[in-house]
CSV table of C-alpha atoms and ligand atoms in Angstrom, one decimal:
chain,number,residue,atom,x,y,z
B,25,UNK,CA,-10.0,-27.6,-1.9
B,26,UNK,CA,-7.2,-29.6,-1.4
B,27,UNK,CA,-7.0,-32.7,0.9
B,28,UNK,CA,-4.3,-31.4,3.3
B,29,UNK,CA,-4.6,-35.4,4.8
B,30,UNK,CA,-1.2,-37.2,4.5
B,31,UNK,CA,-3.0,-41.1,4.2
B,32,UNK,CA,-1.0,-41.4,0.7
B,33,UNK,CA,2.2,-41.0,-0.7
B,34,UNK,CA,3.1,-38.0,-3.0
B,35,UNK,CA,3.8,-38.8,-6.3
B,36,UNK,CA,6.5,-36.3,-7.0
B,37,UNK,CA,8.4,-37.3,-4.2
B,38,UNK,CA,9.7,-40.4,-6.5
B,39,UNK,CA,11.6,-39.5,-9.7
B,40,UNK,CA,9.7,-40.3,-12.8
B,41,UNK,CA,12.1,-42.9,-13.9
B,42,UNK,CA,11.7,-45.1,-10.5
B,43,UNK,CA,7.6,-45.0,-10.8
B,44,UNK,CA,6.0,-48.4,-10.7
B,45,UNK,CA,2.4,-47.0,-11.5
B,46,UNK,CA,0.2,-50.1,-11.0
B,47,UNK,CA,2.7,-52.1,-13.7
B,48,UNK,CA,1.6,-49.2,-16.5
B,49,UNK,CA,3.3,-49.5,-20.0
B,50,UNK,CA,6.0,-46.9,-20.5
B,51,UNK,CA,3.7,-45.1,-22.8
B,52,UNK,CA,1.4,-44.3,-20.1
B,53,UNK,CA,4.6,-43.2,-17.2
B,54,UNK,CA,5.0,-40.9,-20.0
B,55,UNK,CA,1.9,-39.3,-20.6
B,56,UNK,CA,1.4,-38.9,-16.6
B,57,UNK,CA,5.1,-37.7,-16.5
B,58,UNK,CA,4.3,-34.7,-19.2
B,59,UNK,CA,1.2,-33.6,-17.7
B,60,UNK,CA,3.6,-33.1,-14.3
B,61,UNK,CA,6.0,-31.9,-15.8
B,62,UNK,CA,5.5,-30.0,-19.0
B,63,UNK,CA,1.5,-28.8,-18.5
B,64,UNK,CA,2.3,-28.3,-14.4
B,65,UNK,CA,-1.4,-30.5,-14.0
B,66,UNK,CA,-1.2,-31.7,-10.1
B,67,UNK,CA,-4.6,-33.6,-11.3
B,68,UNK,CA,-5.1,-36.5,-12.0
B,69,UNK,CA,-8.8,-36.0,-13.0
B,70,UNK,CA,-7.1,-33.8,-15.0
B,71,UNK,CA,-5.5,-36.3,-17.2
B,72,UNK,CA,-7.9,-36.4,-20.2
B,73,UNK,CA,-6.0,-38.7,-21.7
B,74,UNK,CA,-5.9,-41.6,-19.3
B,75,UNK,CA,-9.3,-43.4,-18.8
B,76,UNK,CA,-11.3,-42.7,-16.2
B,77,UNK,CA,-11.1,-45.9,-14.4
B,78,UNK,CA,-7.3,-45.2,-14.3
B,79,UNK,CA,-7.4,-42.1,-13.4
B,80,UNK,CA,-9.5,-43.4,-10.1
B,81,UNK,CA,-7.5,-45.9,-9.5
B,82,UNK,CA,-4.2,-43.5,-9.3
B,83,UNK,CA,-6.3,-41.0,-7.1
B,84,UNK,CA,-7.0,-43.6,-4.6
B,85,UNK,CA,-2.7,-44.3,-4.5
B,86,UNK,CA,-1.9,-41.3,-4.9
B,87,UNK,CA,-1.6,-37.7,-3.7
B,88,UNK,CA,-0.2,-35.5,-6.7
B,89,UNK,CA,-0.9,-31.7,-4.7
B,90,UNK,CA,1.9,-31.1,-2.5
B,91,UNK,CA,0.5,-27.8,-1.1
B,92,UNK,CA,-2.1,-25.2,-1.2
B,93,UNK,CA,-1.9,-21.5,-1.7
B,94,UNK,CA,-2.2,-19.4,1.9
B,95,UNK,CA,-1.7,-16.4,0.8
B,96,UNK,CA,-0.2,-14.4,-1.8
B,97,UNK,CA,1.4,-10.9,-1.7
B,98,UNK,CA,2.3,-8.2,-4.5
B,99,UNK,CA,1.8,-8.3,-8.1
B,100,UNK,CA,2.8,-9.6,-11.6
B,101,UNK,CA,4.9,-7.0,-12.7
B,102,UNK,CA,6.5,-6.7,-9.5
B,103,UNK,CA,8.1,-9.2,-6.4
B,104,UNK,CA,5.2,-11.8,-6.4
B,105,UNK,CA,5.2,-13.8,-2.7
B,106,UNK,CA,3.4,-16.8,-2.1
B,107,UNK,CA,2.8,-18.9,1.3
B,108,UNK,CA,2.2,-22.3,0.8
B,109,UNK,CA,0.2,-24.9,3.2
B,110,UNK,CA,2.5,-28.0,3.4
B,111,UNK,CA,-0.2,-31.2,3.7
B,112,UNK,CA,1.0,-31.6,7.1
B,113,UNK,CA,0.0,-27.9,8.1
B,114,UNK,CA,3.4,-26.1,7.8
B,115,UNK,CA,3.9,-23.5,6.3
B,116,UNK,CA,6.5,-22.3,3.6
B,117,UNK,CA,7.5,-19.6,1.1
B,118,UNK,CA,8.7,-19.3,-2.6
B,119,UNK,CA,8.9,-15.4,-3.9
B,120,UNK,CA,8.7,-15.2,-8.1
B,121,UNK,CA,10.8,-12.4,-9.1
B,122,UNK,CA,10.9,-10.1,-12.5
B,123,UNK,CA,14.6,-9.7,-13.7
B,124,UNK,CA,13.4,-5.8,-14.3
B,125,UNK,CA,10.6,-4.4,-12.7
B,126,UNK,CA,8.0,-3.9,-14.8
B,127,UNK,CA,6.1,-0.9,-15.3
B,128,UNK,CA,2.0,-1.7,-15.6
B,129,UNK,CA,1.0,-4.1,-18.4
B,130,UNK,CA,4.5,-4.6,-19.9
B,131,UNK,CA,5.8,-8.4,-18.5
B,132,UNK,CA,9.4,-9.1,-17.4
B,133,UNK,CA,11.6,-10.3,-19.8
B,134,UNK,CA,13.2,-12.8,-16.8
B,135,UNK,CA,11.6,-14.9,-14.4
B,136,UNK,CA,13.4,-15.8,-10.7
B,137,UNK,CA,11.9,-18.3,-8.2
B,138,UNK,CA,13.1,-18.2,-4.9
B,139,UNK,CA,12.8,-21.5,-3.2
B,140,UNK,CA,12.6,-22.8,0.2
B,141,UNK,CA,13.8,-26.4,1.5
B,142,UNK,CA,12.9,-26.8,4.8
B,143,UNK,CA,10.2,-26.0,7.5
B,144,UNK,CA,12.1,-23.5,9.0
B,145,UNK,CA,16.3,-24.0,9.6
B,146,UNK,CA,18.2,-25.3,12.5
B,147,UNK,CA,21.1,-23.1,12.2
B,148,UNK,CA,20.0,-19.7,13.8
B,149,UNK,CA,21.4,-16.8,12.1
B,150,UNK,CA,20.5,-14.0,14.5
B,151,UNK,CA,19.1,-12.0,11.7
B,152,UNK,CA,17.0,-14.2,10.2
B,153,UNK,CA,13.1,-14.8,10.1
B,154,UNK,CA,13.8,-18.6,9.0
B,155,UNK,CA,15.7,-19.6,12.1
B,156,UNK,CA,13.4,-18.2,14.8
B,157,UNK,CA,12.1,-21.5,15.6
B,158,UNK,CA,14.4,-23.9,14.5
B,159,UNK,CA,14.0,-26.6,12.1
B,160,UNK,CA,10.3,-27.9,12.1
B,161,UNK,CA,11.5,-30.8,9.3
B,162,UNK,CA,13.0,-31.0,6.1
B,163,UNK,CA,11.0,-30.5,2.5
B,164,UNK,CA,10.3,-33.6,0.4
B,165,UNK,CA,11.7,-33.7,-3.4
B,166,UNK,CA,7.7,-33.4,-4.2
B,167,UNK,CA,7.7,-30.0,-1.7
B,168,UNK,CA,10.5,-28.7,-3.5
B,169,UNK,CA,9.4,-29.1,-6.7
B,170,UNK,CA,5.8,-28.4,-6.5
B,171,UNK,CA,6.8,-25.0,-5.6
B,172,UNK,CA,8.7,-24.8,-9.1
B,173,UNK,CA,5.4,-26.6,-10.8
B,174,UNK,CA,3.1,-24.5,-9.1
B,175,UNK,CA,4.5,-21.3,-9.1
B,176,UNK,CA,5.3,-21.8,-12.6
B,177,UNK,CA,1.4,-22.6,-13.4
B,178,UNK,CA,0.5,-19.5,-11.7
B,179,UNK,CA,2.8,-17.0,-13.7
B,180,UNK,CA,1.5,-18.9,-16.8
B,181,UNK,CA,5.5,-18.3,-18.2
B,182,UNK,CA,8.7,-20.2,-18.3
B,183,UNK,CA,10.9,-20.2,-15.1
B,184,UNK,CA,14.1,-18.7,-16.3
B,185,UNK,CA,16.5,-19.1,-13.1
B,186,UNK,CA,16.1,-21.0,-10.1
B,187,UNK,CA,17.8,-19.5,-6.4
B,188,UNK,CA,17.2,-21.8,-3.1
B,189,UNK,CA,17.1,-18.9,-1.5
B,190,UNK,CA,14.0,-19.6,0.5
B,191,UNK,CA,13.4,-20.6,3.9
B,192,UNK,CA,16.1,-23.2,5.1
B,193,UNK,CA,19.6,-24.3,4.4
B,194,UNK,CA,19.8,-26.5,1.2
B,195,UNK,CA,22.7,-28.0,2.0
B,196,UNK,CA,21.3,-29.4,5.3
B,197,UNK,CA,18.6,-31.4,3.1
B,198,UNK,CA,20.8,-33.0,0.4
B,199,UNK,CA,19.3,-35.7,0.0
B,200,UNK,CA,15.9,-34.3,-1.1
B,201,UNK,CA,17.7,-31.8,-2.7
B,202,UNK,CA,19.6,-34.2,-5.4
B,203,UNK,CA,16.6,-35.8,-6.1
B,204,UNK,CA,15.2,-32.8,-7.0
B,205,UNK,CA,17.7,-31.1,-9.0
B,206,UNK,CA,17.8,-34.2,-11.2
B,207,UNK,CA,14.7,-33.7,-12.5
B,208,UNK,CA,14.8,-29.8,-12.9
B,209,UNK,CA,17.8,-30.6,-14.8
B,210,UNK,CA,16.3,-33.9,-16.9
B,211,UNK,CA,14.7,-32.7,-20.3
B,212,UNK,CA,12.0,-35.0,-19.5
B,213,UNK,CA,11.5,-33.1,-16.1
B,214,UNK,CA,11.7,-29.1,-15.7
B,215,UNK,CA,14.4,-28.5,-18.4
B,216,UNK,CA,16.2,-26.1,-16.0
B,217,UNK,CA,19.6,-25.6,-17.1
B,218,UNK,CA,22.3,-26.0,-14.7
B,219,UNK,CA,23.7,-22.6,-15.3
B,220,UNK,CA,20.8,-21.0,-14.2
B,221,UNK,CA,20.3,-23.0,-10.7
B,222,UNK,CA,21.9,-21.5,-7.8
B,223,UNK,CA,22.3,-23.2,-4.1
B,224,UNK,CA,22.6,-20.8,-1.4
B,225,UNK,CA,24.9,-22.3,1.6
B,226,UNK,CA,25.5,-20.4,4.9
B,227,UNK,CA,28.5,-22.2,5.3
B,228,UNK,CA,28.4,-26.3,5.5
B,229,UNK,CA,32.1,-27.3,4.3
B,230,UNK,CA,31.5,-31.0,4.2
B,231,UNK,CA,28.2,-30.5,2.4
B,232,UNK,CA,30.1,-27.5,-0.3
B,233,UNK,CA,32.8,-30.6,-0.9
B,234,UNK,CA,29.6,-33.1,-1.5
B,235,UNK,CA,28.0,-30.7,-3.7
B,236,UNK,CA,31.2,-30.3,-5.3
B,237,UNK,CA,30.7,-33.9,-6.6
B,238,UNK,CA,27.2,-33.3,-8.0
B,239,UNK,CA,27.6,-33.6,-11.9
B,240,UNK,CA,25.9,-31.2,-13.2
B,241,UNK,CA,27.6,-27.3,-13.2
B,242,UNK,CA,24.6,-25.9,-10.9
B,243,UNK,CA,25.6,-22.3,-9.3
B,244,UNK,CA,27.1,-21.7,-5.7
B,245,UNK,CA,26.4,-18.8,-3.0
B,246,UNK,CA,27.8,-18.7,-0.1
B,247,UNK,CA,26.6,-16.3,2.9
B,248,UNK,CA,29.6,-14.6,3.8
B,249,UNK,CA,28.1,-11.4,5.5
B,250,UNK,CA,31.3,-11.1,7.9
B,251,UNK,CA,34.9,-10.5,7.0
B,252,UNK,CA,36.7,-12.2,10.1
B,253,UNK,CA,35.8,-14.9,12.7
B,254,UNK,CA,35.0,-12.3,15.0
B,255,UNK,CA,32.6,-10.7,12.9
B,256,UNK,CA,30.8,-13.2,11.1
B,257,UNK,CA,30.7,-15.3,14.7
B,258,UNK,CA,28.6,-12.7,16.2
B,259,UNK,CA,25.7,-13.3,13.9
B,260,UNK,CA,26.0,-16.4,12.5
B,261,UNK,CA,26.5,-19.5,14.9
B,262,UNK,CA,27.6,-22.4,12.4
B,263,UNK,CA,30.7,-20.2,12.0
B,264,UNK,CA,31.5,-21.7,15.3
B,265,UNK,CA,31.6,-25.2,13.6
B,266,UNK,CA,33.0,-24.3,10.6
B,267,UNK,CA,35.0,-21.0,11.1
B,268,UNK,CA,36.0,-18.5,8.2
B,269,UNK,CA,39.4,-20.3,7.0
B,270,UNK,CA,37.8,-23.3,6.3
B,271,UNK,CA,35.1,-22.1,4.5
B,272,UNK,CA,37.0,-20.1,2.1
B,273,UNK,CA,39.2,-23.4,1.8
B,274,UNK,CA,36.5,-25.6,0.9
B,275,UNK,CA,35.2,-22.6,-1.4
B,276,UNK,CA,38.8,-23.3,-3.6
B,277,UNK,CA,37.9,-26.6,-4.1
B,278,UNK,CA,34.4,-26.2,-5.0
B,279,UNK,CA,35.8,-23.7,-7.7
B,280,UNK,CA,38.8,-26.2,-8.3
B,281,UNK,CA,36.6,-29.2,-9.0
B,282,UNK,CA,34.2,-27.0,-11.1
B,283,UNK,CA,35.9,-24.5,-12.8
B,284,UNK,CA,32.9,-22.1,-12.1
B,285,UNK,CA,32.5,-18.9,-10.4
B,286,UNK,CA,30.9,-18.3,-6.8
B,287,UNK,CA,29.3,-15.9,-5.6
B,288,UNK,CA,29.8,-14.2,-2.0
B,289,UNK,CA,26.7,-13.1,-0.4
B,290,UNK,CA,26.9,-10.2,2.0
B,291,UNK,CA,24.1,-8.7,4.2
B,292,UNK,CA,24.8,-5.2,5.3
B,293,UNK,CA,23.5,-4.4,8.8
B,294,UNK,CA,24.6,-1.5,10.3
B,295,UNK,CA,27.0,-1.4,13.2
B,296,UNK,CA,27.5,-5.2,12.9
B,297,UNK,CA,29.5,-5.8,9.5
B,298,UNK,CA,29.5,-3.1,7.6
B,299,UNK,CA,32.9,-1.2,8.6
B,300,UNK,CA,35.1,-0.4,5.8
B,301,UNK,CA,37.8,-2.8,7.5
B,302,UNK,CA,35.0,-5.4,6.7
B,303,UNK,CA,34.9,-4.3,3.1
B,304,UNK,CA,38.8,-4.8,3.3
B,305,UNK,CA,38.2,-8.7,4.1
B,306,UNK,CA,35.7,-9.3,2.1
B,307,UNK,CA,37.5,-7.9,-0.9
B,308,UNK,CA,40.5,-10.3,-0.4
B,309,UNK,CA,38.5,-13.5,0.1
B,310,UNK,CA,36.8,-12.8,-3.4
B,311,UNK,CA,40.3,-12.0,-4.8
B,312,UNK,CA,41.5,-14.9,-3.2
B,313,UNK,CA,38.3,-17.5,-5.0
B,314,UNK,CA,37.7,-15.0,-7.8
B,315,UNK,CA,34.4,-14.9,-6.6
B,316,UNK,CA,31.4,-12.3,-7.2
B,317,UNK,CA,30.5,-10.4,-4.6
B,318,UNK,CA,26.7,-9.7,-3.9
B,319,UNK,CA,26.1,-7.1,-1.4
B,320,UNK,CA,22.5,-7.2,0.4
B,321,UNK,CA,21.4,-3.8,2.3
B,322,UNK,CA,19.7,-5.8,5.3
B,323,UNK,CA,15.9,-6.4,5.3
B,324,UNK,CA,14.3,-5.4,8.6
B,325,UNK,CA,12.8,-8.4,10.6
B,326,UNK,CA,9.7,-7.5,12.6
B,327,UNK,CA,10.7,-7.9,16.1
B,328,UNK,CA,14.6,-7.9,15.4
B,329,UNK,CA,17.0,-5.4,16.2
B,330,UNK,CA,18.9,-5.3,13.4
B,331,UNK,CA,19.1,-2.8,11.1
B,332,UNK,CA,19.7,-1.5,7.4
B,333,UNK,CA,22.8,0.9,7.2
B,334,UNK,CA,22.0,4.3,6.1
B,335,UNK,CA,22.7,4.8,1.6
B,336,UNK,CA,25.8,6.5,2.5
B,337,UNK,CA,27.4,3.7,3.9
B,338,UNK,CA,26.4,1.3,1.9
B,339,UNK,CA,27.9,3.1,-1.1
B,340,UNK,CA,30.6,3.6,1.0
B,341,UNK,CA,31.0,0.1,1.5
B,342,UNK,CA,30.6,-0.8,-2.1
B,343,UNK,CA,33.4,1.5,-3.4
B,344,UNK,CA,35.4,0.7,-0.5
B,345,UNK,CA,35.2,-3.6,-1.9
B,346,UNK,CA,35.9,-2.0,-5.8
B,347,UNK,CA,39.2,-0.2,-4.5
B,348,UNK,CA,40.4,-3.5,-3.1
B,349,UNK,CA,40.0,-5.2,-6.7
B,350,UNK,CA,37.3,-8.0,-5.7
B,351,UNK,CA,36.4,-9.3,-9.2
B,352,UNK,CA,32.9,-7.9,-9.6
B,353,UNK,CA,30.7,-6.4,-7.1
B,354,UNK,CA,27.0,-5.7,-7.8
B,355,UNK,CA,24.6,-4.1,-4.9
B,356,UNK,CA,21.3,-5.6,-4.7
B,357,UNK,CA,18.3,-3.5,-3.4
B,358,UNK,CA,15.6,-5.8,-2.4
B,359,UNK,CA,12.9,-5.5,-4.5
B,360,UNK,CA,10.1,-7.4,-2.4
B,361,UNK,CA,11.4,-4.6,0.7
B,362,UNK,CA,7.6,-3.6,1.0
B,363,UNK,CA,6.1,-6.8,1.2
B,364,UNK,CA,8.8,-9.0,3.3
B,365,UNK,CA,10.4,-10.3,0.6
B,366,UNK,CA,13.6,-11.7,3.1
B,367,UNK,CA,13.1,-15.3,3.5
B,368,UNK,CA,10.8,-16.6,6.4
B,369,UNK,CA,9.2,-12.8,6.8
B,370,UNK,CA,5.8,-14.1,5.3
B,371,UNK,CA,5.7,-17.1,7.3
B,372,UNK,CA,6.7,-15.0,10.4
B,373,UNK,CA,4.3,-12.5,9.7
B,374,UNK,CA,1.3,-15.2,9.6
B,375,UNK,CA,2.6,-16.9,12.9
B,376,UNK,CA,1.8,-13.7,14.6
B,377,UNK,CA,-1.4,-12.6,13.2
B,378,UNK,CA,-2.4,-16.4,14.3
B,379,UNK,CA,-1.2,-15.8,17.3
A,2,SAH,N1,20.3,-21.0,4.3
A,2,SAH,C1,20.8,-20.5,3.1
A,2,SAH,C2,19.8,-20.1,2.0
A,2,SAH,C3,18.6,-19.4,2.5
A,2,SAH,S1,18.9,-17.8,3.2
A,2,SAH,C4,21.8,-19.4,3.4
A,2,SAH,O1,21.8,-18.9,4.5
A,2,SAH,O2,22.5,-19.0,2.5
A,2,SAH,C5,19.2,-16.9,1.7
A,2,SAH,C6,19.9,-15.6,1.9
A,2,SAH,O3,19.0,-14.6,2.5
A,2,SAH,C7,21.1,-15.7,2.8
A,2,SAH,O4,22.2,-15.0,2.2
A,2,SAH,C8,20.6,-15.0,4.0
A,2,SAH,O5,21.7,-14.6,4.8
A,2,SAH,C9,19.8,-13.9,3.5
A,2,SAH,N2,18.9,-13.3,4.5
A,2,SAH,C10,18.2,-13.8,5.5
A,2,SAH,N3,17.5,-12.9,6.2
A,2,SAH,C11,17.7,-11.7,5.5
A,2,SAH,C12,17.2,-10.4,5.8
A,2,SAH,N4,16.4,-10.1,6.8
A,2,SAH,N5,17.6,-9.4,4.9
A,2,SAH,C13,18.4,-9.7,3.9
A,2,SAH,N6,18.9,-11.0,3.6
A,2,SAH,C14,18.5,-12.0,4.4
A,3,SF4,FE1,19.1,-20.7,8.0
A,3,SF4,FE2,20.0,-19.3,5.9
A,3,SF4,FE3,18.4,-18.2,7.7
A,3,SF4,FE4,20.8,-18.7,8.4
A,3,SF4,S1,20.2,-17.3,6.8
A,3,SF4,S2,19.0,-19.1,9.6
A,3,SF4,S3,21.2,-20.6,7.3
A,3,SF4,S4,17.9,-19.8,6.3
């Protein structure tokens, strides 16, 4: 059972380089470092190793367990959802997901984790399970990446590809965030490569022009799901603050700085934003950034009145974005549809059977 008591600091919240472990040699940093890291062992009892007397001495210091499994939904071959408890109580997702879906006994060739970065997210899309409550508080570099370590344990495999795609707006917690993609990125840390890490941002133009900065060539989404102000407005508040025009602009110089594709994300949800006139907009932003565009038929929220468009229109709607020449398009059908695989939907449905 893990102590869910916050009386000591988490290890994995401080990079590896910056750890002053009771003055230990180097040597030792490193063995510590590579049973985080490499063998995923959030024990320090663990650590056969390291003498026991050390290994005590580091447990009373430290915590190395940044959360505890709550519950877990679907299966190996398929959309695999976990629910972690924070040590403070709160509760957050992560959803592993096979590149193809596996039939019985055979195992993905690709491995995706989904990623959250906050308790919950201040800026209120009306169609999402995240926002419901606002922001509870941002995720620790140790939260985010126990979720990587742990998850990664669990499927007993590699991660291949990394999406923040999870509960909360990454770009909103930047300064856990950089901490943490250093060391998925460091060889000495996760070994991620950059080209397979993508940040998903619902819009923050200062923080896109931040990110721009970031060194390594880590992959950009940005949550379109409307074509015009008017559109995009209606669901999504932070377009107030930073309206379409703006966005895309900040998008070019992303792409400018980077030389690297971006992806536009767009939700489907019928009667909202998924008009043909829509698919006319969104074609000409992508031509406009050269930018991929990822539709998303709209996963129904318990409790939320949005809905998914019938197949018809979203075909519709795809062939309508092809016409128009946006550079690629690809239609992605949830996979975890059955078991609430649309961020916060876990979390939300645990909030109610609490209730
Ligand atoms: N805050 C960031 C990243 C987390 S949300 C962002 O908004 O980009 C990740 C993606 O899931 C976003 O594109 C978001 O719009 C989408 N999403 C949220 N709720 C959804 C739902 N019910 N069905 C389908 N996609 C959803
Ligand atoms: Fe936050 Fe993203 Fe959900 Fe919008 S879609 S409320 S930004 S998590």
């Amino acid at each position: 059972m893990v102590n869910l008591k916050q009386s000591k600091p988490l290890l994995i919240d401080t990079p590896f380089e910056q750890w002053q472990l009771k003055g230990l040699p180097s040597y030792r940093n490193k063995q510590i470092r590579e049973w985080i890291y490499e063998k995923g062992i959030l024990d320090f009892e663990k650590m056969s190793n390291l003498s026991l007397g050390l290994r005590e001495d580091l447990k009373k210091e430290w915590d190395l367990m940044p959360m505890e499994l709550s519950r877990e939904q679907g299966s190996e071959d398929t959309t695999q959802k976990f629910l972690w408890k924070l040590r403070d109580g709160q509760l957050i997702e992560s959803v592993l997901i096979p590149a193809t879906e596996g039939t019985k006994g055979v195992r993905a060739s690709r491995l995706t984790l989904c990623v959250s970065t906050q308790v919950g997210c201040a800026l209120g899309c009306k169609f999402c399970a995240s926002g419901l409550d606002g922001l509870k508080r941002n995720l620790t570099t140790g939260e985010i990446i126990g979720q990587i370590l742990i998850a990664r344990a669990k499927a007993g495999r590699r991660i291949d590809n990394l999406v923040f795609m999870g509960m909360g707006e990454p770009l909103a917690n930047l300064p856990a965030m950089i901490p943490a993609l250093d060391q998925i990125l460091s060889p000495d840390g996760l070994g991620i490569g950059a080209r397979h890490i993508t940040l998903s941002t619902s819009g923050l133009v200062p923080k896109i022009l931040e990110l721009a900065k970031y060194p390594a060539q880590i992959r950009l989404a940005i949550s379109l799901h409307g074509g015009d102000n008017r559109t995009r407005e209606q669901i999504m508040p932070i377009n107030k603050r930073y309206p379409i025009e703006e966005l895309i602009d900040a998008c070019e110089r992303f792409i400018e700085e980077r030389k690297k594709m971006i992806t536009l994300e767009y939700i489907l949800i019928k009667g909202i934003n998924d008009d043909l006139g829509q698919a006319i907009l969104l074609a000409r932003h992508a031509r406009r950034l050269n930018a991929k565009v990822n539709l998303i038929p709209y996963n129904k929220v318990e409790g939320m009145k949005w809905e998914r468009p019938e197949l018809s229109q979203i075909n519709a709607f795809r062939s309508q974005v092809e016409k128009e020449n946006a550079p690629r398009v690809t239609l992605r059908m949830e996979k975890g549809h059955d078991i609430d695989a649309a961020c916060g939907q876990l979390r939300l449905r645990e909030t109610v059977e609490s209730c």
